[in-house]
């Protein structure tokens, strides 16, 4: 079991992931700008999960400082400031980024330009002392919250250049889907995973669904393998 | 049945799609820079498919001029010239672009910068008189060629701004997967579909598979719907 800190843990994605990680037995610290709001979210999740789970609310800095693995689940707006504020707390830790840099206009959602290429690469550049991977961008917050069982029709694609961070994210994926995450190559591939969320938002709007991604053409034994990471 | 012209029909993706479209009963013209090579490919596909299929080899201009629906399956290198050469032949036609602007380096495949945003948007800009959609980027050429049945574990994501082109691509998807393609929003979303191929190439390398994409969270009735296109 790993101590997990969710930076931005009161938003839909952060809260949904916290729920899944806690249910799998990991101690989870919900971070937020507001310690009051994160305490509410923690209480809500503990109540929902029944006894034996340990979710606690704290600030983003508190979650970053106390965790083994931090999950960045904040909005892209203000992301640079979050990274600056948490750099020291996150030094030498594993950081998993699921931030989607998206804009919205009358054609729907679209990827925003990020000088570093992706939010995950921006995190890696800003957090020079942390081991960064990218994952959990494309899994629906609605399904994370509402479905009783693992999302076992869904694959978590994991991008990263650091083998430890990538392995940790791939293992943690099992708490969400019941199966190991997929090694989707170098951290720069995060730009595709992030922007893929814009495509899924289009699909959701067109079909009134909560779509996620799965890979086809993988045998069950391949999906369960740890990959070449 | 629609007359389909495959521009770049002797490459792996073009040939694989030609195979699937012809097997579904569509007359297919294989285009190539070399009419000799396309004649060989056409003969090979007709032999493989047995009687009753009509695949013929011709030049790219011949395929463009004679078709109702053109599928652009050429390499990105030289794409601008192909578009210039075929603009007149493709006027007033439906054009489906599956070109992937990818580069390769020691980290693997990666998306190339395209001033228009994507190869499909480049095609739409260059072919002002054509109705352009983007589809079939993420389906494995190996599986198109080798698997006996429809790739019914796979979704074809279709991006486009022209309703007729998008509908045509969504319908044509059934020849490949046995199910209607998915309306994945505006043509600009093609940039994600194109670059997603780079991620799949990483997955293929890591796991020695021929991965494709499916959507999770869609009920069967949703997948069979024509979407909001």
Tab-separated table of C-alpha atoms in Angstrom:
chain	number	residue	atom	x	y	z
A	1	UNK	CA	0.000	0.000	0.000
A	2	UNK	CA	1.247	3.469	-0.932
A	3	UNK	CA	0.422	6.765	0.711
A	4	UNK	CA	-1.293	8.719	-2.020
A	5	UNK	CA	-1.801	12.475	-2.069
A	6	UNK	CA	-4.318	13.912	-4.495
A	7	UNK	CA	-3.461	17.489	-5.421
A	8	UNK	CA	-6.824	18.959	-6.368
A	9	UNK	CA	-8.691	16.136	-4.683
A	10	UNK	CA	-12.041	17.895	-4.394
A	11	UNK	CA	-12.560	18.200	-8.173
A	12	UNK	CA	-14.470	15.475	-10.055
A	13	UNK	CA	-11.390	13.627	-11.386
A	14	UNK	CA	-9.357	13.896	-8.181
A	15	UNK	CA	-12.266	12.856	-6.014
A	16	UNK	CA	-13.145	9.941	-8.309
A	17	UNK	CA	-9.564	8.670	-8.257
A	18	UNK	CA	-9.328	9.137	-4.462
A	19	UNK	CA	-12.451	6.999	-4.116
A	20	UNK	CA	-10.937	4.183	-6.189
A	21	UNK	CA	-7.511	4.292	-4.548
A	22	UNK	CA	-8.993	4.314	-1.033
A	23	UNK	CA	-11.296	1.433	-1.884
A	24	UNK	CA	-8.253	-0.567	-2.966
A	25	UNK	CA	-6.793	-0.001	0.502
A	26	UNK	CA	-4.358	2.840	-0.095
A	27	UNK	CA	-4.246	5.611	2.522
A	28	UNK	CA	-5.316	8.753	0.648
A	29	UNK	CA	-4.792	12.424	1.536
A	30	UNK	CA	-7.169	14.764	-0.291
A	31	UNK	CA	-5.459	18.068	-1.014
A	32	UNK	CA	-7.258	21.296	-1.821
A	33	UNK	CA	-6.724	25.023	-1.625
A	34	UNK	CA	-9.404	24.859	1.055
A	35	UNK	CA	-8.701	22.472	3.947
A	36	UNK	CA	-12.360	22.771	4.870
A	37	UNK	CA	-13.565	21.548	1.479
A	38	UNK	CA	-11.072	18.665	1.450
A	39	UNK	CA	-12.204	17.636	4.948
A	40	UNK	CA	-15.786	17.472	3.641
A	41	UNK	CA	-14.717	15.398	0.636
A	42	UNK	CA	-12.709	13.033	2.857
A	43	UNK	CA	-15.641	12.559	5.196
A	44	UNK	CA	-17.975	11.923	2.264
A	45	UNK	CA	-15.657	9.264	0.828
A	46	UNK	CA	-15.060	7.569	4.173
A	47	UNK	CA	-18.803	7.409	4.794
A	48	UNK	CA	-19.473	6.039	1.342
A	49	UNK	CA	-16.732	3.421	1.565
A	50	UNK	CA	-17.783	2.240	5.018
A	51	UNK	CA	-15.291	1.213	7.647
A	52	UNK	CA	-11.643	0.425	7.191
A	53	UNK	CA	-10.731	3.146	4.722
A	54	UNK	CA	-8.512	6.038	5.580
A	55	UNK	CA	-9.163	9.175	3.581
A	56	UNK	CA	-8.194	12.446	5.189
A	57	UNK	CA	-8.558	16.033	4.075
A	58	UNK	CA	-5.697	18.517	4.090
A	59	UNK	CA	-4.191	21.294	1.992
A	60	UNK	CA	-2.414	20.638	-1.313
A	61	UNK	CA	0.897	21.224	0.462
A	62	UNK	CA	-0.149	18.845	3.236
A	63	UNK	CA	-1.062	16.136	0.732
A	64	UNK	CA	2.176	16.682	-1.206
A	65	UNK	CA	4.336	16.619	1.908
A	66	UNK	CA	2.901	13.456	3.422
A	67	UNK	CA	2.543	11.189	0.393
A	68	UNK	CA	4.704	8.633	-1.412
A	69	UNK	CA	2.875	9.187	-4.683
A	70	UNK	CA	1.220	12.478	-5.635
A	71	UNK	CA	-1.522	12.639	-8.248
A	72	UNK	CA	-1.871	16.042	-9.908
A	73	UNK	CA	-5.571	16.535	-10.620
A	74	UNK	CA	-5.903	20.309	-10.627
A	75	UNK	CA	-7.350	22.398	-13.460
A	76	UNK	CA	-4.795	23.508	-16.033
A	77	UNK	CA	-5.624	27.116	-15.224
A	78	UNK	CA	-3.258	27.917	-12.353
A	79	UNK	CA	-1.185	24.756	-12.911
A	80	UNK	CA	2.140	26.610	-13.144
A	81	UNK	CA	1.530	28.216	-9.755
A	82	UNK	CA	0.590	24.885	-8.161
A	83	UNK	CA	3.847	23.401	-9.454
A	84	UNK	CA	5.905	26.314	-8.109
A	85	UNK	CA	4.237	26.091	-4.713
A	86	UNK	CA	4.709	22.334	-4.337
A	87	UNK	CA	8.165	21.841	-5.849
A	88	UNK	CA	9.903	21.394	-2.485
A	89	UNK	CA	7.183	19.147	-1.030
A	90	UNK	CA	7.264	16.881	-4.085
A	91	UNK	CA	11.051	16.534	-4.334
A	92	UNK	CA	12.179	12.891	-4.616
A	93	UNK	CA	8.584	11.682	-4.928
A	94	UNK	CA	6.619	9.983	-7.648
A	95	UNK	CA	4.221	12.379	-9.335
A	96	UNK	CA	1.415	11.189	-11.620
A	97	UNK	CA	-0.081	13.932	-13.759
A	98	UNK	CA	-3.629	13.637	-15.114
A	99	UNK	CA	-4.067	17.328	-15.913
A	100	UNK	CA	-5.794	18.035	-19.236
A	101	UNK	CA	-4.890	21.397	-20.792
A	102	UNK	CA	-8.184	21.998	-22.599
A	103	UNK	CA	-10.072	25.007	-23.869
A	104	UNK	CA	-13.704	25.206	-24.925
A	105	UNK	CA	-15.357	27.118	-27.736
A	106	UNK	CA	-18.436	26.662	-29.925
A	107	UNK	CA	-16.851	23.619	-31.627
A	108	UNK	CA	-16.405	21.971	-28.242
A	109	UNK	CA	-13.266	21.041	-26.331
A	110	UNK	CA	-9.785	21.390	-27.804
A	111	UNK	CA	-6.212	20.987	-26.632
A	112	UNK	CA	-4.423	24.138	-25.510
A	113	UNK	CA	-0.894	24.973	-26.579
A	114	UNK	CA	1.632	24.105	-23.865
A	115	UNK	CA	5.201	25.323	-24.478
A	116	UNK	CA	6.666	22.151	-22.933
A	117	UNK	CA	4.413	19.975	-25.138
A	118	UNK	CA	2.018	18.746	-22.461
A	119	UNK	CA	0.994	19.424	-18.879
A	120	UNK	CA	2.972	16.353	-17.815
A	121	UNK	CA	6.137	17.616	-19.506
A	122	UNK	CA	5.523	20.995	-17.886
A	123	UNK	CA	5.332	19.229	-14.518
A	124	UNK	CA	8.540	17.310	-15.209
A	125	UNK	CA	10.318	20.528	-16.152
A	126	UNK	CA	9.045	22.435	-13.110
A	127	UNK	CA	9.578	19.557	-10.649
A	128	UNK	CA	13.159	18.713	-11.507
A	129	UNK	CA	13.514	16.597	-8.385
A	130	UNK	CA	10.409	14.452	-8.906
A	131	UNK	CA	9.808	11.347	-11.021
A	132	UNK	CA	6.850	12.167	-13.290
A	133	UNK	CA	4.480	9.912	-15.205
A	134	UNK	CA	1.196	10.730	-16.955
A	135	UNK	CA	-1.979	8.655	-16.548
A	136	UNK	CA	-5.701	8.671	-15.733
A	137	UNK	CA	-6.566	11.443	-18.235
A	138	UNK	CA	-9.197	9.529	-20.149
A	139	UNK	CA	-11.172	7.781	-17.451
A	140	UNK	CA	-14.600	9.273	-16.853
A	141	UNK	CA	-15.129	11.030	-13.514
A	142	UNK	CA	-18.790	10.011	-13.697
A	143	UNK	CA	-17.907	6.343	-13.985
A	144	UNK	CA	-15.228	6.640	-11.277
A	145	UNK	CA	-17.898	7.995	-8.964
A	146	UNK	CA	-20.968	5.963	-9.903
A	147	UNK	CA	-20.038	2.459	-10.987
A	148	UNK	CA	-19.921	-0.109	-8.221
A	149	UNK	CA	-17.160	-2.329	-9.646
A	150	UNK	CA	-13.816	-1.871	-11.381
A	151	UNK	CA	-13.968	-0.242	-14.845
A	152	UNK	CA	-12.724	-3.452	-16.399
A	153	UNK	CA	-13.657	-2.468	-19.951
A	154	UNK	CA	-11.160	0.395	-19.799
A	155	UNK	CA	-7.395	0.708	-20.194
A	156	UNK	CA	-5.292	3.314	-18.442
A	157	UNK	CA	-2.560	4.485	-20.814
A	158	UNK	CA	0.613	5.514	-18.983
A	159	UNK	CA	3.337	7.690	-20.484
A	160	UNK	CA	6.636	8.390	-18.792
A	161	UNK	CA	10.404	8.546	-19.030
A	162	UNK	CA	11.091	7.505	-15.427
A	163	UNK	CA	10.743	3.734	-14.962
A	164	UNK	CA	9.735	3.925	-11.278
A	165	UNK	CA	7.051	6.532	-11.867
A	166	UNK	CA	5.725	4.615	-14.862
A	167	UNK	CA	5.609	1.324	-12.959
A	168	UNK	CA	3.855	2.963	-10.015
A	169	UNK	CA	1.197	4.464	-12.295
A	170	UNK	CA	0.707	1.162	-14.113
A	171	UNK	CA	0.247	-0.690	-10.810
A	172	UNK	CA	-2.066	1.957	-9.406
A	173	UNK	CA	-4.239	1.611	-12.514
A	174	UNK	CA	-5.418	-1.737	-11.204
A	175	UNK	CA	-7.249	0.081	-8.401
A	176	UNK	CA	-9.390	1.731	-11.084
A	177	UNK	CA	-9.800	-0.897	-13.794
A	178	UNK	CA	-8.828	-4.160	-12.162
A	179	UNK	CA	-6.005	-4.525	-14.641
A	180	UNK	CA	-2.480	-3.176	-14.987
A	181	UNK	CA	-2.063	0.068	-16.922
A	182	UNK	CA	-0.630	0.042	-20.416
A	183	UNK	CA	2.900	1.267	-21.092
A	184	UNK	CA	2.196	3.926	-23.713
A	185	UNK	CA	5.761	5.061	-24.222
A	186	UNK	CA	7.684	8.257	-23.511
A	187	UNK	CA	6.417	11.145	-21.402
A	188	UNK	CA	5.998	13.253	-24.541
A	189	UNK	CA	3.121	10.927	-25.511
A	190	UNK	CA	1.205	12.604	-22.674
A	191	UNK	CA	0.309	15.369	-25.130
A	192	UNK	CA	-1.816	12.865	-27.033
A	193	UNK	CA	-3.409	11.392	-23.902
A	194	UNK	CA	-4.275	14.870	-22.636
A	195	UNK	CA	-5.812	16.007	-25.929
A	196	UNK	CA	-7.632	12.709	-26.348
A	197	UNK	CA	-9.828	13.906	-23.502
A	198	UNK	CA	-11.126	16.629	-25.834
A	199	UNK	CA	-12.149	13.948	-28.344
A	200	UNK	CA	-13.893	11.947	-25.620
A	201	UNK	CA	-15.783	15.076	-24.543
A	202	UNK	CA	-17.030	15.347	-28.157
A	203	UNK	CA	-18.111	11.716	-28.112
A	204	UNK	CA	-19.844	12.189	-24.755
A	205	UNK	CA	-21.765	15.162	-26.103
A	206	UNK	CA	-22.765	13.419	-29.354
A	207	UNK	CA	-23.938	10.194	-27.714
A	208	UNK	CA	-24.781	11.286	-24.145
A	209	UNK	CA	-22.347	8.783	-22.650
A	210	UNK	CA	-19.267	8.762	-20.404
A	211	UNK	CA	-16.754	7.295	-22.813
A	212	UNK	CA	-13.320	5.989	-21.985
A	213	UNK	CA	-10.573	4.301	-23.949
A	214	UNK	CA	-9.676	0.667	-24.322
A	215	UNK	CA	-7.087	-0.928	-26.533
A	216	UNK	CA	-8.142	-3.600	-28.998
A	217	UNK	CA	-5.845	-6.272	-30.353
A	218	UNK	CA	-4.306	-7.099	-26.956
A	219	UNK	CA	-4.754	-10.608	-25.637
A	220	UNK	CA	-5.615	-10.890	-21.934
A	221	UNK	CA	-2.128	-12.157	-21.113
A	222	UNK	CA	-0.587	-9.158	-22.832
A	223	UNK	CA	-2.775	-6.728	-20.903
A	224	UNK	CA	-1.746	-8.324	-17.628
A	225	UNK	CA	1.937	-8.173	-18.430
A	226	UNK	CA	3.917	-5.329	-16.922
A	227	UNK	CA	5.195	-4.297	-20.360
A	228	UNK	CA	8.717	-3.371	-21.253
A	229	UNK	CA	8.888	-0.472	-18.797
B	1	UNK	CA	-22.360	0.540	-52.802
B	2	UNK	CA	-19.966	3.435	-53.360
B	3	UNK	CA	-17.099	3.659	-55.818
B	4	UNK	CA	-14.050	4.011	-53.638
B	5	UNK	CA	-10.662	5.279	-54.760
B	6	UNK	CA	-7.675	4.639	-52.519
B	7	UNK	CA	-4.968	7.258	-53.030
B	8	UNK	CA	-1.816	5.416	-52.015
B	9	UNK	CA	-3.512	2.040	-52.251
B	10	UNK	CA	-0.357	-0.050	-52.455
B	11	UNK	CA	0.905	0.928	-48.977
B	12	UNK	CA	0.004	-1.230	-45.963
B	13	UNK	CA	-2.884	0.945	-44.703
B	14	UNK	CA	-4.342	1.684	-48.143
B	15	UNK	CA	-4.108	-1.928	-49.220
B	16	UNK	CA	-5.622	-3.177	-45.963
B	17	UNK	CA	-8.567	-0.795	-46.261
B	18	UNK	CA	-9.029	-1.664	-49.956
B	19	UNK	CA	-9.247	-5.320	-48.954
B	20	UNK	CA	-11.968	-4.629	-46.380
B	21	UNK	CA	-13.996	-2.270	-48.605
B	22	UNK	CA	-13.886	-4.670	-51.560
B	23	UNK	CA	-14.914	-7.586	-49.369
B	24	UNK	CA	-17.949	-5.566	-48.271
B	25	UNK	CA	-18.915	-5.274	-51.945
B	26	UNK	CA	-17.713	-1.788	-52.827
B	27	UNK	CA	-15.968	-1.350	-56.207
B	28	UNK	CA	-12.438	-0.202	-55.330
B	29	UNK	CA	-9.842	1.551	-57.483
B	30	UNK	CA	-6.305	1.235	-56.134
B	31	UNK	CA	-4.295	4.367	-56.913
B	32	UNK	CA	-0.523	4.564	-56.898
B	33	UNK	CA	2.245	6.601	-58.458
B	34	UNK	CA	3.000	3.385	-60.347
B	35	UNK	CA	0.084	1.947	-62.334
B	36	UNK	CA	2.063	-1.281	-62.589
B	37	UNK	CA	2.316	-1.669	-58.817
B	38	UNK	CA	-1.354	-0.876	-58.291
B	39	UNK	CA	-2.320	-3.440	-60.942
B	40	UNK	CA	-0.326	-6.050	-59.009
B	41	UNK	CA	-2.016	-5.073	-55.737
B	42	UNK	CA	-5.459	-5.201	-57.371
B	43	UNK	CA	-4.775	-8.632	-58.803
B	44	UNK	CA	-3.521	-9.873	-55.440
B	45	UNK	CA	-6.647	-8.636	-53.642
B	46	UNK	CA	-9.025	-10.025	-56.288
B	47	UNK	CA	-7.318	-13.406	-56.083
B	48	UNK	CA	-7.444	-13.405	-52.309
B	49	UNK	CA	-11.090	-12.376	-52.164
B	50	UNK	CA	-12.199	-14.931	-54.733
B	51	UNK	CA	-14.843	-14.215	-57.329
B	52	UNK	CA	-17.310	-11.353	-57.370
B	53	UNK	CA	-15.050	-8.578	-56.158
B	54	UNK	CA	-13.990	-5.722	-58.337
B	55	UNK	CA	-10.659	-4.212	-57.417
B	56	UNK	CA	-8.758	-2.488	-60.194
B	57	UNK	CA	-5.375	-0.829	-60.314
B	58	UNK	CA	-4.801	2.623	-61.708
B	59	UNK	CA	-2.880	5.827	-60.996
B	60	UNK	CA	-3.708	8.117	-58.086
B	61	UNK	CA	-5.296	10.539	-60.565
B	62	UNK	CA	-7.252	7.679	-62.104
B	63	UNK	CA	-8.545	6.569	-58.716
B	64	UNK	CA	-9.401	10.152	-57.737
B	65	UNK	CA	-11.195	10.868	-61.003
B	66	UNK	CA	-13.361	7.752	-61.062
B	67	UNK	CA	-14.475	7.479	-57.428
B	68	UNK	CA	-17.366	8.757	-55.335
B	69	UNK	CA	-15.321	8.577	-52.137
B	70	UNK	CA	-11.543	8.988	-52.057
B	71	UNK	CA	-9.461	7.655	-49.177
B	72	UNK	CA	-6.137	9.434	-48.717
B	73	UNK	CA	-3.660	6.804	-47.512
B	74	UNK	CA	-0.350	8.216	-48.716
B	75	UNK	CA	2.703	8.888	-46.542
B	76	UNK	CA	2.779	12.374	-45.028
B	77	UNK	CA	6.047	12.999	-46.838
B	78	UNK	CA	4.934	14.342	-50.207
B	79	UNK	CA	1.340	14.855	-49.027
B	80	UNK	CA	1.186	18.521	-50.075
B	81	UNK	CA	2.180	17.596	-53.624
B	82	UNK	CA	-0.414	14.795	-53.787
B	83	UNK	CA	-3.089	17.279	-52.727
B	84	UNK	CA	-2.000	19.828	-55.346
B	85	UNK	CA	-1.980	17.197	-58.085
B	86	UNK	CA	-5.422	15.802	-57.254
B	87	UNK	CA	-7.327	18.963	-56.358
B	88	UNK	CA	-9.267	19.086	-59.644
B	89	UNK	CA	-9.993	15.336	-59.702
B	90	UNK	CA	-11.327	15.419	-56.141
B	91	UNK	CA	-13.539	18.506	-56.523
B	92	UNK	CA	-17.114	17.925	-55.258
B	93	UNK	CA	-16.175	14.508	-53.878
B	94	UNK	CA	-16.038	13.046	-50.411
B	95	UNK	CA	-12.469	12.670	-49.185
B	96	UNK	CA	-11.547	10.589	-46.141
B	97	UNK	CA	-8.069	11.281	-44.801
B	98	UNK	CA	-6.198	8.663	-42.777
B	99	UNK	CA	-2.747	10.203	-43.205
B	100	UNK	CA	-0.606	10.191	-40.042
B	101	UNK	CA	2.013	12.950	-39.906
B	102	UNK	CA	4.592	11.085	-37.818
B	103	UNK	CA	8.301	11.256	-37.312
B	104	UNK	CA	10.567	8.698	-35.687
B	105	UNK	CA	13.565	9.121	-33.420
B	106	UNK	CA	15.238	7.093	-30.664
B	107	UNK	CA	12.220	7.616	-28.368
B	108	UNK	CA	9.938	6.142	-31.011
B	109	UNK	CA	7.168	7.685	-33.074
B	110	UNK	CA	5.916	11.236	-32.505
B	111	UNK	CA	3.505	13.637	-34.153
B	112	UNK	CA	4.964	16.135	-36.601
B	113	UNK	CA	4.032	19.805	-36.573
B	114	UNK	CA	1.466	20.600	-39.266
B	115	UNK	CA	0.742	24.311	-39.805
B	116	UNK	CA	-2.960	23.615	-40.445
B	117	UNK	CA	-3.153	21.519	-37.236
B	118	UNK	CA	-3.461	18.081	-38.838
B	119	UNK	CA	-3.066	16.322	-42.161
B	120	UNK	CA	-6.867	16.254	-42.481
B	121	UNK	CA	-7.129	20.011	-41.968
B	122	UNK	CA	-4.313	20.445	-44.473
B	123	UNK	CA	-6.339	18.378	-46.946
B	124	UNK	CA	-9.471	20.416	-46.277
B	125	UNK	CA	-7.535	23.647	-46.839
B	126	UNK	CA	-5.887	22.398	-50.048
B	127	UNK	CA	-9.028	20.743	-51.454
B	128	UNK	CA	-11.431	23.650	-51.056
B	129	UNK	CA	-13.986	21.940	-53.297
B	130	UNK	CA	-14.049	18.589	-51.483
B	131	UNK	CA	-15.905	17.433	-48.375
B	132	UNK	CA	-13.233	16.102	-45.996
B	133	UNK	CA	-13.502	13.775	-43.012
B	134	UNK	CA	-10.775	12.004	-41.025
B	135	UNK	CA	-10.932	8.313	-40.099
B	136	UNK	CA	-9.135	4.951	-40.121
B	137	UNK	CA	-5.886	6.296	-38.593
B	138	UNK	CA	-5.730	3.905	-35.677
B	139	UNK	CA	-6.670	0.589	-37.193
B	140	UNK	CA	-3.760	-1.808	-37.572
B	141	UNK	CA	-2.678	-2.590	-41.136
B	142	UNK	CA	-1.582	-6.020	-39.922
B	143	UNK	CA	-5.026	-6.828	-38.585
B	144	UNK	CA	-6.703	-5.378	-41.705
B	145	UNK	CA	-4.634	-7.765	-43.778
B	146	UNK	CA	-4.534	-10.891	-41.639
B	147	UNK	CA	-7.710	-11.323	-39.639
B	148	UNK	CA	-10.445	-13.290	-41.339
B	149	UNK	CA	-13.456	-11.508	-39.822
B	150	UNK	CA	-14.489	-7.943	-39.014
B	151	UNK	CA	-12.387	-6.185	-36.338
B	152	UNK	CA	-15.409	-6.043	-34.072
B	153	UNK	CA	-13.405	-5.193	-30.942
B	154	UNK	CA	-12.366	-1.897	-32.532
B	155	UNK	CA	-13.990	1.516	-32.999
B	156	UNK	CA	-13.265	3.818	-35.908
B	157	UNK	CA	-13.253	7.409	-34.640
B	158	UNK	CA	-14.415	9.884	-37.287
B	159	UNK	CA	-13.732	13.612	-37.169
B	160	UNK	CA	-15.189	16.103	-39.606
B	161	UNK	CA	-16.998	19.373	-40.166
B	162	UNK	CA	-18.913	18.277	-43.282
B	163	UNK	CA	-21.961	16.153	-42.349
B	164	UNK	CA	-21.990	14.173	-45.620
B	165	UNK	CA	-18.315	13.290	-45.429
B	166	UNK	CA	-18.620	12.353	-41.781
B	167	UNK	CA	-21.670	10.143	-42.389
B	168	UNK	CA	-19.962	8.427	-45.321
B	169	UNK	CA	-16.888	7.655	-43.209
B	170	UNK	CA	-19.012	6.404	-40.328
B	171	UNK	CA	-20.968	4.089	-42.654
B	172	UNK	CA	-17.821	2.862	-44.391
B	173	UNK	CA	-16.377	1.954	-40.995
B	174	UNK	CA	-18.803	-0.952	-40.841
B	175	UNK	CA	-16.878	-2.619	-43.682
B	176	UNK	CA	-13.866	-2.763	-41.348
B	177	UNK	CA	-15.302	-3.351	-37.895
B	178	UNK	CA	-18.850	-4.548	-38.494
B	179	UNK	CA	-20.135	-1.528	-36.619
B	180	UNK	CA	-20.789	2.107	-37.445
B	181	UNK	CA	-17.943	4.547	-36.845
B	182	UNK	CA	-18.027	6.908	-33.888
B	183	UNK	CA	-18.720	10.615	-34.354
B	184	UNK	CA	-15.631	12.089	-32.703
B	185	UNK	CA	-16.453	15.744	-33.313
B	186	UNK	CA	-14.936	18.499	-35.409
B	187	UNK	CA	-12.287	18.014	-38.092
B	188	UNK	CA	-9.707	19.656	-35.837
B	189	UNK	CA	-9.948	16.570	-33.599
B	190	UNK	CA	-8.106	14.763	-36.397
B	191	UNK	CA	-4.862	16.063	-34.897
B	192	UNK	CA	-5.466	13.827	-31.884
B	193	UNK	CA	-6.472	10.804	-33.968
B	194	UNK	CA	-3.375	11.203	-36.137
B	195	UNK	CA	-0.997	11.529	-33.192
B	196	UNK	CA	-2.706	8.710	-31.334
B	197	UNK	CA	-1.116	6.454	-33.927
B	198	UNK	CA	2.280	7.360	-32.456
B	199	UNK	CA	1.067	6.173	-29.032
B	200	UNK	CA	-0.205	2.926	-30.529
B	201	UNK	CA	3.156	2.381	-32.206
B	202	UNK	CA	4.749	2.673	-28.732
B	203	UNK	CA	2.289	0.148	-27.338
B	204	UNK	CA	2.923	-2.206	-30.251
B	205	UNK	CA	6.649	-2.026	-29.646
B	206	UNK	CA	6.376	-2.546	-25.871
B	207	UNK	CA	3.993	-5.499	-26.054
B	208	UNK	CA	4.638	-6.917	-29.547
B	209	UNK	CA	0.999	-6.511	-30.552
B	210	UNK	CA	-1.059	-4.727	-33.214
B	211	UNK	CA	-3.126	-2.471	-30.986
B	212	UNK	CA	-6.149	-0.451	-31.983
B	213	UNK	CA	-8.618	1.723	-30.140
B	214	UNK	CA	-12.037	0.987	-28.743
B	215	UNK	CA	-14.271	3.176	-26.664
B	216	UNK	CA	-15.476	1.946	-23.296
B	217	UNK	CA	-18.627	3.117	-21.592
B	218	UNK	CA	-20.760	2.884	-24.741
B	219	UNK	CA	-23.696	0.496	-24.705
B	220	UNK	CA	-24.184	-1.566	-27.866
B	221	UNK	CA	-27.215	0.486	-28.881
B	222	UNK	CA	-25.209	3.688	-28.583
B	223	UNK	CA	-22.411	2.312	-30.733
B	224	UNK	CA	-24.900	1.359	-33.449
B	225	UNK	CA	-26.543	4.767	-33.458
B	226	UNK	CA	-25.494	7.171	-36.167
B	227	UNK	CA	-24.665	9.854	-33.604
B	228	UNK	CA	-25.540	13.488	-33.818
B	229	UNK	CA	-23.718	14.053	-37.122
